[in-house]
Amino acid sequence: MGYDSSATRARLLKAAHQEFVAYGLAGARVERIAKNAPANKQAIYAYYGSKDDLFDAVLEARIRVLADVVPFTPDDLAAYAGALFDAFIEDPELIRLTQWKTLERPEASAEELEAHLTKAQAVADAHGTDLETGMDALMIALAAAQAWLFTPPAIRNPTGDDEEARLKRHRAAVIASVEALTERLMPAK
């Protein structure tokens, strides 16, 4: 039976993803990643070079998932924010890894910058406005989609609603806020 380096890489990425979601870059331990892979620590260095490079590989893989998790609808930011809200509820690790990236790697890569500029320009074009207004609307819509995930549970649910009712209410608030934002920042032509 031969050695499968692609399987080892995949196990390392999966274990590293879990480790970085839980602890971030600074708190992650190569020993735990190797143990949970299962692989030896040397495989991490052989395939990825360093813990920092492994973090970058995890970010690249997962942020690409985040970028493609829902269809982008520049002409309907409210629907986009609602779909993102659903995706974050379905996979909260996406948002947690994004938080760690923001804390530990706040600089934007050329790919991230290009992706945001492209989306902001699409919003601007769809609403007949300029790039800066398109970027404002896009970033606020993204923030709205994430807002409830950053809120402590007791604050998210002060009335004691069941989970389904609470999520439905929060989703409606996200959509309504982005609709209002769109109308205010980018009035209909």
mmCIF file with all atom_site columns, C-alpha atoms in Angstrom:
data_model
loop_
_atom_site.group_PDB
_atom_site.id
_atom_site.type_symbol
_atom_site.label_atom_id
_atom_site.label_alt_id
_atom_site.label_comp_id
_atom_site.label_asym_id
_atom_site.label_entity_id
_atom_site.label_seq_id
_atom_site.pdbx_PDB_ins_code
_atom_site.Cartn_x
_atom_site.Cartn_y
_atom_site.Cartn_z
_atom_site.occupancy
_atom_site.B_iso_or_equiv
_atom_site.pdbx_formal_charge
_atom_site.auth_seq_id
_atom_site.auth_comp_id
_atom_site.auth_asym_id
_atom_site.auth_atom_id
_atom_site.pdbx_PDB_model_num
ATOM 1   C CA . MET A 1 1   ? 0.000   0.000  0.000   1.00 0.00 ? 1   MET A CA 1
ATOM 2   C CA . GLY A 1 2   ? 1.516   3.314  -1.118  1.00 0.00 ? 2   GLY A CA 1
ATOM 3   C CA . TYR A 1 3   ? 1.683   6.642  0.610   1.00 0.00 ? 3   TYR A CA 1
ATOM 4   C CA . ASP A 1 4   ? -0.999  9.140  -0.504  1.00 0.00 ? 4   ASP A CA 1
ATOM 5   C CA . SER A 1 5   ? 0.368   12.662 -0.063  1.00 0.00 ? 5   SER A CA 1
ATOM 6   C CA . SER A 1 6   ? -2.871  14.279 -1.316  1.00 0.00 ? 6   SER A CA 1
ATOM 7   C CA . ALA A 1 7   ? -4.832  12.471 1.388   1.00 0.00 ? 7   ALA A CA 1
ATOM 8   C CA . THR A 1 8   ? -2.347  13.641 4.018   1.00 0.00 ? 8   THR A CA 1
ATOM 9   C CA . ARG A 1 9   ? -2.589  17.218 2.767   1.00 0.00 ? 9   ARG A CA 1
ATOM 10  C CA . ALA A 1 10  ? -6.390  17.039 2.883   1.00 0.00 ? 10  ALA A CA 1
ATOM 11  C CA . ARG A 1 11  ? -6.343  15.664 6.447   1.00 0.00 ? 11  ARG A CA 1
ATOM 12  C CA . LEU A 1 12  ? -3.895  18.378 7.501   1.00 0.00 ? 12  LEU A CA 1
ATOM 13  C CA . LEU A 1 13  ? -6.066  21.121 5.984   1.00 0.00 ? 13  LEU A CA 1
ATOM 14  C CA . LYS A 1 14  ? -9.174  19.753 7.671   1.00 0.00 ? 14  LYS A CA 1
ATOM 15  C CA . ALA A 1 15  ? -7.454  19.457 11.067  1.00 0.00 ? 15  ALA A CA 1
ATOM 16  C CA . ALA A 1 16  ? -5.841  22.872 10.649  1.00 0.00 ? 16  ALA A CA 1
ATOM 17  C CA . HIS A 1 17  ? -9.198  24.408 9.755   1.00 0.00 ? 17  HIS A CA 1
ATOM 18  C CA . GLN A 1 18  ? -10.693 23.087 13.005  1.00 0.00 ? 18  GLN A CA 1
ATOM 19  C CA . GLU A 1 19  ? -7.680  24.251 15.006  1.00 0.00 ? 19  GLU A CA 1
ATOM 20  C CA . PHE A 1 20  ? -7.642  27.759 13.525  1.00 0.00 ? 20  PHE A CA 1
ATOM 21  C CA . VAL A 1 21  ? -11.409 28.155 13.941  1.00 0.00 ? 21  VAL A CA 1
ATOM 22  C CA . ALA A 1 22  ? -11.075 27.249 17.610  1.00 0.00 ? 22  ALA A CA 1
ATOM 23  C CA . TYR A 1 23  ? -7.835  29.047 18.505  1.00 0.00 ? 23  TYR A CA 1
ATOM 24  C CA . GLY A 1 24  ? -6.816  31.435 15.720  1.00 0.00 ? 24  GLY A CA 1
ATOM 25  C CA . LEU A 1 25  ? -3.289  31.573 14.385  1.00 0.00 ? 25  LEU A CA 1
ATOM 26  C CA . ALA A 1 26  ? -1.590  32.589 17.623  1.00 0.00 ? 26  ALA A CA 1
ATOM 27  C CA . GLY A 1 27  ? -3.352  29.974 19.744  1.00 0.00 ? 27  GLY A CA 1
ATOM 28  C CA . ALA A 1 28  ? -3.173  27.097 17.269  1.00 0.00 ? 28  ALA A CA 1
ATOM 29  C CA . ARG A 1 29  ? -0.695  24.316 17.990  1.00 0.00 ? 29  ARG A CA 1
ATOM 30  C CA . VAL A 1 30  ? 1.071   22.314 15.309  1.00 0.00 ? 30  VAL A CA 1
ATOM 31  C CA . GLU A 1 31  ? 1.113   19.309 17.633  1.00 0.00 ? 31  GLU A CA 1
ATOM 32  C CA . ARG A 1 32  ? -2.692  19.275 17.879  1.00 0.00 ? 32  ARG A CA 1
ATOM 33  C CA . ILE A 1 33  ? -3.077  19.710 14.128  1.00 0.00 ? 33  ILE A CA 1
ATOM 34  C CA . ALA A 1 34  ? -0.737  16.783 13.458  1.00 0.00 ? 34  ALA A CA 1
ATOM 35  C CA . LYS A 1 35  ? -2.451  14.614 16.081  1.00 0.00 ? 35  LYS A CA 1
ATOM 36  C CA . ASN A 1 36  ? -5.915  15.358 14.687  1.00 0.00 ? 36  ASN A CA 1
ATOM 37  C CA . ALA A 1 37  ? -4.861  14.849 11.059  1.00 0.00 ? 37  ALA A CA 1
ATOM 38  C CA . PRO A 1 38  ? -3.379  12.160 11.882  1.00 0.00 ? 38  PRO A CA 1
ATOM 39  C CA . ALA A 1 39  ? 0.058   12.944 10.510  1.00 0.00 ? 39  ALA A CA 1
ATOM 40  C CA . ASN A 1 40  ? 3.417   13.912 11.851  1.00 0.00 ? 40  ASN A CA 1
ATOM 41  C CA . LYS A 1 41  ? 4.479   17.505 12.457  1.00 0.00 ? 41  LYS A CA 1
ATOM 42  C CA . GLN A 1 42  ? 7.132   17.234 9.769   1.00 0.00 ? 42  GLN A CA 1
ATOM 43  C CA . ALA A 1 43  ? 4.392   16.754 7.155   1.00 0.00 ? 43  ALA A CA 1
ATOM 44  C CA . ILE A 1 44  ? 3.034   20.205 7.992   1.00 0.00 ? 44  ILE A CA 1
ATOM 45  C CA . TYR A 1 45  ? 6.421   21.778 7.409   1.00 0.00 ? 45  TYR A CA 1
ATOM 46  C CA . ALA A 1 46  ? 7.097   19.677 4.308   1.00 0.00 ? 46  ALA A CA 1
ATOM 47  C CA . TYR A 1 47  ? 3.768   20.519 2.651   1.00 0.00 ? 47  TYR A CA 1
ATOM 48  C CA . TYR A 1 48  ? 3.099   24.026 3.954   1.00 0.00 ? 48  TYR A CA 1
ATOM 49  C CA . GLY A 1 49  ? 6.417   25.416 5.192   1.00 0.00 ? 49  GLY A CA 1
ATOM 50  C CA . SER A 1 50  ? 5.179   26.891 8.484   1.00 0.00 ? 50  SER A CA 1
ATOM 51  C CA . LYS A 1 51  ? 2.165   27.302 10.700  1.00 0.00 ? 51  LYS A CA 1
ATOM 52  C CA . ASP A 1 52  ? 1.646   30.756 9.138   1.00 0.00 ? 52  ASP A CA 1
ATOM 53  C CA . ASP A 1 53  ? 1.681   29.265 5.646   1.00 0.00 ? 53  ASP A CA 1
ATOM 54  C CA . LEU A 1 54  ? -0.769  26.571 6.747   1.00 0.00 ? 54  LEU A CA 1
ATOM 55  C CA . PHE A 1 55  ? -3.057  29.300 8.123   1.00 0.00 ? 55  PHE A CA 1
ATOM 56  C CA . ASP A 1 56  ? -2.852  31.051 4.750   1.00 0.00 ? 56  ASP A CA 1
ATOM 57  C CA . ALA A 1 57  ? -3.746  27.795 2.955   1.00 0.00 ? 57  ALA A CA 1
ATOM 58  C CA . VAL A 1 58  ? -6.769  27.289 5.222   1.00 0.00 ? 58  VAL A CA 1
ATOM 59  C CA . LEU A 1 59  ? -7.842  30.905 4.733   1.00 0.00 ? 59  LEU A CA 1
ATOM 60  C CA . GLU A 1 60  ? -7.504  30.638 0.977   1.00 0.00 ? 60  GLU A CA 1
ATOM 61  C CA . ALA A 1 61  ? -9.613  27.480 0.858   1.00 0.00 ? 61  ALA A CA 1
ATOM 62  C CA . ARG A 1 62  ? -12.299 28.642 3.285   1.00 0.00 ? 62  ARG A CA 1
ATOM 63  C CA . ILE A 1 63  ? -12.533 32.274 2.191   1.00 0.00 ? 63  ILE A CA 1
ATOM 64  C CA . ARG A 1 64  ? -13.042 31.023 -1.366  1.00 0.00 ? 64  ARG A CA 1
ATOM 65  C CA . VAL A 1 65  ? -15.945 28.986 0.011   1.00 0.00 ? 65  VAL A CA 1
ATOM 66  C CA . LEU A 1 66  ? -17.304 32.116 1.704   1.00 0.00 ? 66  LEU A CA 1
ATOM 67  C CA . ALA A 1 67  ? -16.994 34.140 -1.491  1.00 0.00 ? 67  ALA A CA 1
ATOM 68  C CA . ASP A 1 68  ? -18.963 31.537 -3.431  1.00 0.00 ? 68  ASP A CA 1
ATOM 69  C CA . VAL A 1 69  ? -21.368 30.302 -0.746  1.00 0.00 ? 69  VAL A CA 1
ATOM 70  C CA . VAL A 1 70  ? -24.330 32.273 -2.118  1.00 0.00 ? 70  VAL A CA 1
ATOM 71  C CA . PRO A 1 71  ? -24.950 33.933 -5.471  1.00 0.00 ? 71  PRO A CA 1
ATOM 72  C CA . PHE A 1 72  ? -24.043 37.613 -5.478  1.00 0.00 ? 72  PHE A CA 1
ATOM 73  C CA . THR A 1 73  ? -26.989 39.791 -6.452  1.00 0.00 ? 73  THR A CA 1
ATOM 74  C CA . PRO A 1 74  ? -25.736 43.390 -6.768  1.00 0.00 ? 74  PRO A CA 1
ATOM 75  C CA . ASP A 1 75  ? -29.191 44.602 -7.785  1.00 0.00 ? 75  ASP A CA 1
ATOM 76  C CA . ASP A 1 76  ? -30.735 43.059 -4.642  1.00 0.00 ? 76  ASP A CA 1
ATOM 77  C CA . LEU A 1 77  ? -28.350 43.460 -1.702  1.00 0.00 ? 77  LEU A CA 1
ATOM 78  C CA . ALA A 1 78  ? -31.124 42.640 0.779   1.00 0.00 ? 78  ALA A CA 1
ATOM 79  C CA . ALA A 1 79  ? -31.624 39.179 -0.730  1.00 0.00 ? 79  ALA A CA 1
ATOM 80  C CA . TYR A 1 80  ? -27.835 38.692 -0.784  1.00 0.00 ? 80  TYR A CA 1
ATOM 81  C CA . ALA A 1 81  ? -27.572 39.642 2.914   1.00 0.00 ? 81  ALA A CA 1
ATOM 82  C CA . GLY A 1 82  ? -30.433 37.276 3.768   1.00 0.00 ? 82  GLY A CA 1
ATOM 83  C CA . ALA A 1 83  ? -28.761 34.430 1.876   1.00 0.00 ? 83  ALA A CA 1
ATOM 84  C CA . LEU A 1 84  ? -25.449 35.147 3.623   1.00 0.00 ? 84  LEU A CA 1
ATOM 85  C CA . PHE A 1 85  ? -27.230 35.167 6.990   1.00 0.00 ? 85  PHE A CA 1
ATOM 86  C CA . ASP A 1 86  ? -28.592 31.708 6.170   1.00 0.00 ? 86  ASP A CA 1
ATOM 87  C CA . ALA A 1 87  ? -25.139 30.473 5.107   1.00 0.00 ? 87  ALA A CA 1
ATOM 88  C CA . PHE A 1 88  ? -23.528 31.759 8.312   1.00 0.00 ? 88  PHE A CA 1
ATOM 89  C CA . ILE A 1 89  ? -26.208 30.097 10.434  1.00 0.00 ? 89  ILE A CA 1
ATOM 90  C CA . GLU A 1 90  ? -25.637 26.853 8.508   1.00 0.00 ? 90  GLU A CA 1
ATOM 91  C CA . ASP A 1 91  ? -21.836 27.046 8.856   1.00 0.00 ? 91  ASP A CA 1
ATOM 92  C CA . PRO A 1 92  ? -20.804 29.416 11.687  1.00 0.00 ? 92  PRO A CA 1
ATOM 93  C CA . GLU A 1 93  ? -17.180 28.319 11.292  1.00 0.00 ? 93  GLU A CA 1
ATOM 94  C CA . LEU A 1 94  ? -16.995 30.431 8.125   1.00 0.00 ? 94  LEU A CA 1
ATOM 95  C CA . ILE A 1 95  ? -17.639 33.590 10.077  1.00 0.00 ? 95  ILE A CA 1
ATOM 96  C CA . ARG A 1 96  ? -15.399 32.570 12.971  1.00 0.00 ? 96  ARG A CA 1
ATOM 97  C CA . LEU A 1 97  ? -12.446 31.925 10.656  1.00 0.00 ? 97  LEU A CA 1
ATOM 98  C CA . THR A 1 98  ? -13.123 35.267 8.976   1.00 0.00 ? 98  THR A CA 1
ATOM 99  C CA . GLN A 1 99  ? -12.975 36.935 12.414  1.00 0.00 ? 99  GLN A CA 1
ATOM 100 C CA . TRP A 1 100 ? -9.619  35.320 13.147  1.00 0.00 ? 100 TRP A CA 1
ATOM 101 C CA . LYS A 1 101 ? -8.344  36.447 9.759   1.00 0.00 ? 101 LYS A CA 1
ATOM 102 C CA . THR A 1 102 ? -9.445  40.013 10.477  1.00 0.00 ? 102 THR A CA 1
ATOM 103 C CA . LEU A 1 103 ? -7.767  39.968 13.889  1.00 0.00 ? 103 LEU A CA 1
ATOM 104 C CA . GLU A 1 104 ? -4.545  38.252 12.906  1.00 0.00 ? 104 GLU A CA 1
ATOM 105 C CA . ARG A 1 105 ? -4.153  39.186 9.239   1.00 0.00 ? 105 ARG A CA 1
ATOM 106 C CA . PRO A 1 106 ? -5.971  42.511 8.826   1.00 0.00 ? 106 PRO A CA 1
ATOM 107 C CA . GLU A 1 107 ? -4.293  43.368 5.540   1.00 0.00 ? 107 GLU A CA 1
ATOM 108 C CA . ALA A 1 108 ? -6.234  42.502 2.408   1.00 0.00 ? 108 ALA A CA 1
ATOM 109 C CA . SER A 1 109 ? -4.613  40.307 -0.198  1.00 0.00 ? 109 SER A CA 1
ATOM 110 C CA . ALA A 1 110 ? -4.634  41.468 -3.807  1.00 0.00 ? 110 ALA A CA 1
ATOM 111 C CA . GLU A 1 111 ? -7.309  38.824 -4.505  1.00 0.00 ? 111 GLU A CA 1
ATOM 112 C CA . GLU A 1 112 ? -9.522  40.016 -1.640  1.00 0.00 ? 112 GLU A CA 1
ATOM 113 C CA . LEU A 1 113 ? -9.184  43.637 -2.710  1.00 0.00 ? 113 LEU A CA 1
ATOM 114 C CA . GLU A 1 114 ? -10.030 42.773 -6.316  1.00 0.00 ? 114 GLU A CA 1
ATOM 115 C CA . ALA A 1 115 ? -13.050 40.681 -5.265  1.00 0.00 ? 115 ALA A CA 1
ATOM 116 C CA . HIS A 1 116 ? -14.443 43.483 -3.093  1.00 0.00 ? 116 HIS A CA 1
ATOM 117 C CA . LEU A 1 117 ? -13.791 46.151 -5.713  1.00 0.00 ? 117 LEU A CA 1
ATOM 118 C CA . THR A 1 118 ? -15.481 44.033 -8.377  1.00 0.00 ? 118 THR A CA 1
ATOM 119 C CA . LYS A 1 119 ? -18.540 43.460 -6.205  1.00 0.00 ? 119 LYS A CA 1
ATOM 120 C CA . ALA A 1 120 ? -18.712 47.109 -5.123  1.00 0.00 ? 120 ALA A CA 1
ATOM 121 C CA . GLN A 1 121 ? -18.511 48.237 -8.746  1.00 0.00 ? 121 GLN A CA 1
ATOM 122 C CA . ALA A 1 122 ? -21.297 45.800 -9.650  1.00 0.00 ? 122 ALA A CA 1
ATOM 123 C CA . VAL A 1 123 ? -23.447 47.297 -6.872  1.00 0.00 ? 123 VAL A CA 1
ATOM 124 C CA . ALA A 1 124 ? -22.623 50.808 -8.083  1.00 0.00 ? 124 ALA A CA 1
ATOM 125 C CA . ASP A 1 125 ? -23.467 49.897 -11.671 1.00 0.00 ? 125 ASP A CA 1
ATOM 126 C CA . ALA A 1 126 ? -26.723 48.187 -10.681 1.00 0.00 ? 126 ALA A CA 1
ATOM 127 C CA . HIS A 1 127 ? -27.848 51.253 -8.731  1.00 0.00 ? 127 HIS A CA 1
ATOM 128 C CA . GLY A 1 128 ? -26.364 54.031 -10.868 1.00 0.00 ? 128 GLY A CA 1
ATOM 129 C CA . THR A 1 129 ? -23.987 55.344 -8.245  1.00 0.00 ? 129 THR A CA 1
ATOM 130 C CA . ASP A 1 130 ? -20.238 55.636 -7.678  1.00 0.00 ? 130 ASP A CA 1
ATOM 131 C CA . LEU A 1 131 ? -17.740 53.026 -6.470  1.00 0.00 ? 131 LEU A CA 1
ATOM 132 C CA . GLU A 1 132 ? -17.434 54.460 -2.945  1.00 0.00 ? 132 GLU A CA 1
ATOM 133 C CA . THR A 1 133 ? -21.197 54.367 -2.402  1.00 0.00 ? 133 THR A CA 1
ATOM 134 C CA . GLY A 1 134 ? -21.285 50.852 -3.850  1.00 0.00 ? 134 GLY A CA 1
ATOM 135 C CA . MET A 1 135 ? -18.533 49.801 -1.414  1.00 0.00 ? 135 MET A CA 1
ATOM 136 C CA . ASP A 1 136 ? -20.351 51.417 1.525   1.00 0.00 ? 136 ASP A CA 1
ATOM 137 C CA . ALA A 1 137 ? -23.552 49.572 0.666   1.00 0.00 ? 137 ALA A CA 1
ATOM 138 C CA . LEU A 1 138 ? -21.736 46.258 0.128   1.00 0.00 ? 138 LEU A CA 1
ATOM 139 C CA . MET A 1 139 ? -19.782 46.399 3.387   1.00 0.00 ? 139 MET A CA 1
ATOM 140 C CA . ILE A 1 140 ? -22.817 47.424 5.445   1.00 0.00 ? 140 ILE A CA 1
ATOM 141 C CA . ALA A 1 141 ? -24.849 44.609 3.880   1.00 0.00 ? 141 ALA A CA 1
ATOM 142 C CA . LEU A 1 142 ? -22.056 42.151 4.769   1.00 0.00 ? 142 LEU A CA 1
ATOM 143 C CA . ALA A 1 143 ? -21.942 43.497 8.322   1.00 0.00 ? 143 ALA A CA 1
ATOM 144 C CA . ALA A 1 144 ? -25.722 43.187 8.677   1.00 0.00 ? 144 ALA A CA 1
ATOM 145 C CA . ALA A 1 145 ? -25.596 39.551 7.574   1.00 0.00 ? 145 ALA A CA 1
ATOM 146 C CA . GLN A 1 146 ? -23.027 38.814 10.290  1.00 0.00 ? 146 GLN A CA 1
ATOM 147 C CA . ALA A 1 147 ? -24.305 41.033 13.103  1.00 0.00 ? 147 ALA A CA 1
ATOM 148 C CA . TRP A 1 148 ? -26.370 38.482 15.029  1.00 0.00 ? 148 TRP A CA 1
ATOM 149 C CA . LEU A 1 149 ? -23.523 35.984 15.037  1.00 0.00 ? 149 LEU A CA 1
ATOM 150 C CA . PHE A 1 150 ? -21.361 38.480 16.962  1.00 0.00 ? 150 PHE A CA 1
ATOM 151 C CA . THR A 1 151 ? -24.033 39.112 19.573  1.00 0.00 ? 151 THR A CA 1
ATOM 152 C CA . PRO A 1 152 ? -24.108 37.199 22.869  1.00 0.00 ? 152 PRO A CA 1
ATOM 153 C CA . PRO A 1 153 ? -26.957 34.649 23.046  1.00 0.00 ? 153 PRO A CA 1
ATOM 154 C CA . ALA A 1 154 ? -28.790 36.410 25.905  1.00 0.00 ? 154 ALA A CA 1
ATOM 155 C CA . ILE A 1 155 ? -28.944 39.607 23.850  1.00 0.00 ? 155 ILE A CA 1
ATOM 156 C CA . ARG A 1 156 ? -29.922 37.778 20.655  1.00 0.00 ? 156 ARG A CA 1
ATOM 157 C CA . ASN A 1 157 ? -32.935 36.257 22.366  1.00 0.00 ? 157 ASN A CA 1
ATOM 158 C CA . PRO A 1 158 ? -34.243 38.508 25.154  1.00 0.00 ? 158 PRO A CA 1
ATOM 159 C CA . THR A 1 159 ? -37.815 37.210 24.792  1.00 0.00 ? 159 THR A CA 1
ATOM 160 C CA . GLY A 1 160 ? -36.933 33.522 25.061  1.00 0.00 ? 160 GLY A CA 1
ATOM 161 C CA . ASP A 1 161 ? -38.306 32.660 21.599  1.00 0.00 ? 161 ASP A CA 1
ATOM 162 C CA . ASP A 1 162 ? -37.619 29.242 20.201  1.00 0.00 ? 162 ASP A CA 1
ATOM 163 C CA . GLU A 1 163 ? -34.606 29.028 17.894  1.00 0.00 ? 163 GLU A CA 1
ATOM 164 C CA . GLU A 1 164 ? -36.575 28.903 14.649  1.00 0.00 ? 164 GLU A CA 1
ATOM 165 C CA . ALA A 1 165 ? -38.687 31.957 15.515  1.00 0.00 ? 165 ALA A CA 1
ATOM 166 C CA . ARG A 1 166 ? -35.627 33.896 16.660  1.00 0.00 ? 166 ARG A CA 1
ATOM 167 C CA . LEU A 1 167 ? -33.692 33.159 13.460  1.00 0.00 ? 167 LEU A CA 1
ATOM 168 C CA . LYS A 1 168 ? -36.694 34.086 11.333  1.00 0.00 ? 168 LYS A CA 1
ATOM 169 C CA . ARG A 1 169 ? -37.009 37.401 13.182  1.00 0.00 ? 169 ARG A CA 1
ATOM 170 C CA . HIS A 1 170 ? -33.285 38.164 12.896  1.00 0.00 ? 170 HIS A CA 1
ATOM 171 C CA . ARG A 1 171 ? -33.233 37.278 9.189   1.00 0.00 ? 171 ARG A CA 1
ATOM 172 C CA . ALA A 1 172 ? -36.179 39.604 8.555   1.00 0.00 ? 172 ALA A CA 1
ATOM 173 C CA . ALA A 1 173 ? -34.367 42.398 10.416  1.00 0.00 ? 173 ALA A CA 1
ATOM 174 C CA . VAL A 1 174 ? -31.232 41.878 8.307   1.00 0.00 ? 174 VAL A CA 1
ATOM 175 C CA . ILE A 1 175 ? -33.226 42.061 5.080   1.00 0.00 ? 175 ILE A CA 1
ATOM 176 C CA . ALA A 1 176 ? -35.241 45.097 6.191   1.00 0.00 ? 176 ALA A CA 1
ATOM 177 C CA . SER A 1 177 ? -32.101 46.970 7.267   1.00 0.00 ? 177 SER A CA 1
ATOM 178 C CA . VAL A 1 178 ? -30.348 46.321 3.965   1.00 0.00 ? 178 VAL A CA 1
ATOM 179 C CA . GLU A 1 179 ? -33.480 47.319 2.033   1.00 0.00 ? 179 GLU A CA 1
ATOM 180 C CA . ALA A 1 180 ? -33.555 50.603 3.973   1.00 0.00 ? 180 ALA A CA 1
ATOM 181 C CA . LEU A 1 181 ? -29.842 51.093 3.396   1.00 0.00 ? 181 LEU A CA 1
ATOM 182 C CA . THR A 1 182 ? -30.244 50.533 -0.324  1.00 0.00 ? 182 THR A CA 1
ATOM 183 C CA . GLU A 1 183 ? -33.125 53.000 -0.548  1.00 0.00 ? 183 GLU A CA 1
ATOM 184 C CA . ARG A 1 184 ? -31.257 55.621 1.477   1.00 0.00 ? 184 ARG A CA 1
ATOM 185 C CA . LEU A 1 185 ? -27.808 55.337 -0.094  1.00 0.00 ? 185 LEU A CA 1
ATOM 186 C CA . MET A 1 186 ? -28.864 54.469 -3.599  1.00 0.00 ? 186 MET A CA 1
ATOM 187 C CA . PRO A 1 187 ? -32.347 55.800 -4.380  1.00 0.00 ? 187 PRO A CA 1
ATOM 188 C CA . ALA A 1 188 ? -34.141 54.274 -7.364  1.00 0.00 ? 188 ALA A CA 1
ATOM 189 C CA . LYS A 1 189 ? -33.189 55.857 -10.647 1.00 0.00 ? 189 LYS A CA 1
#
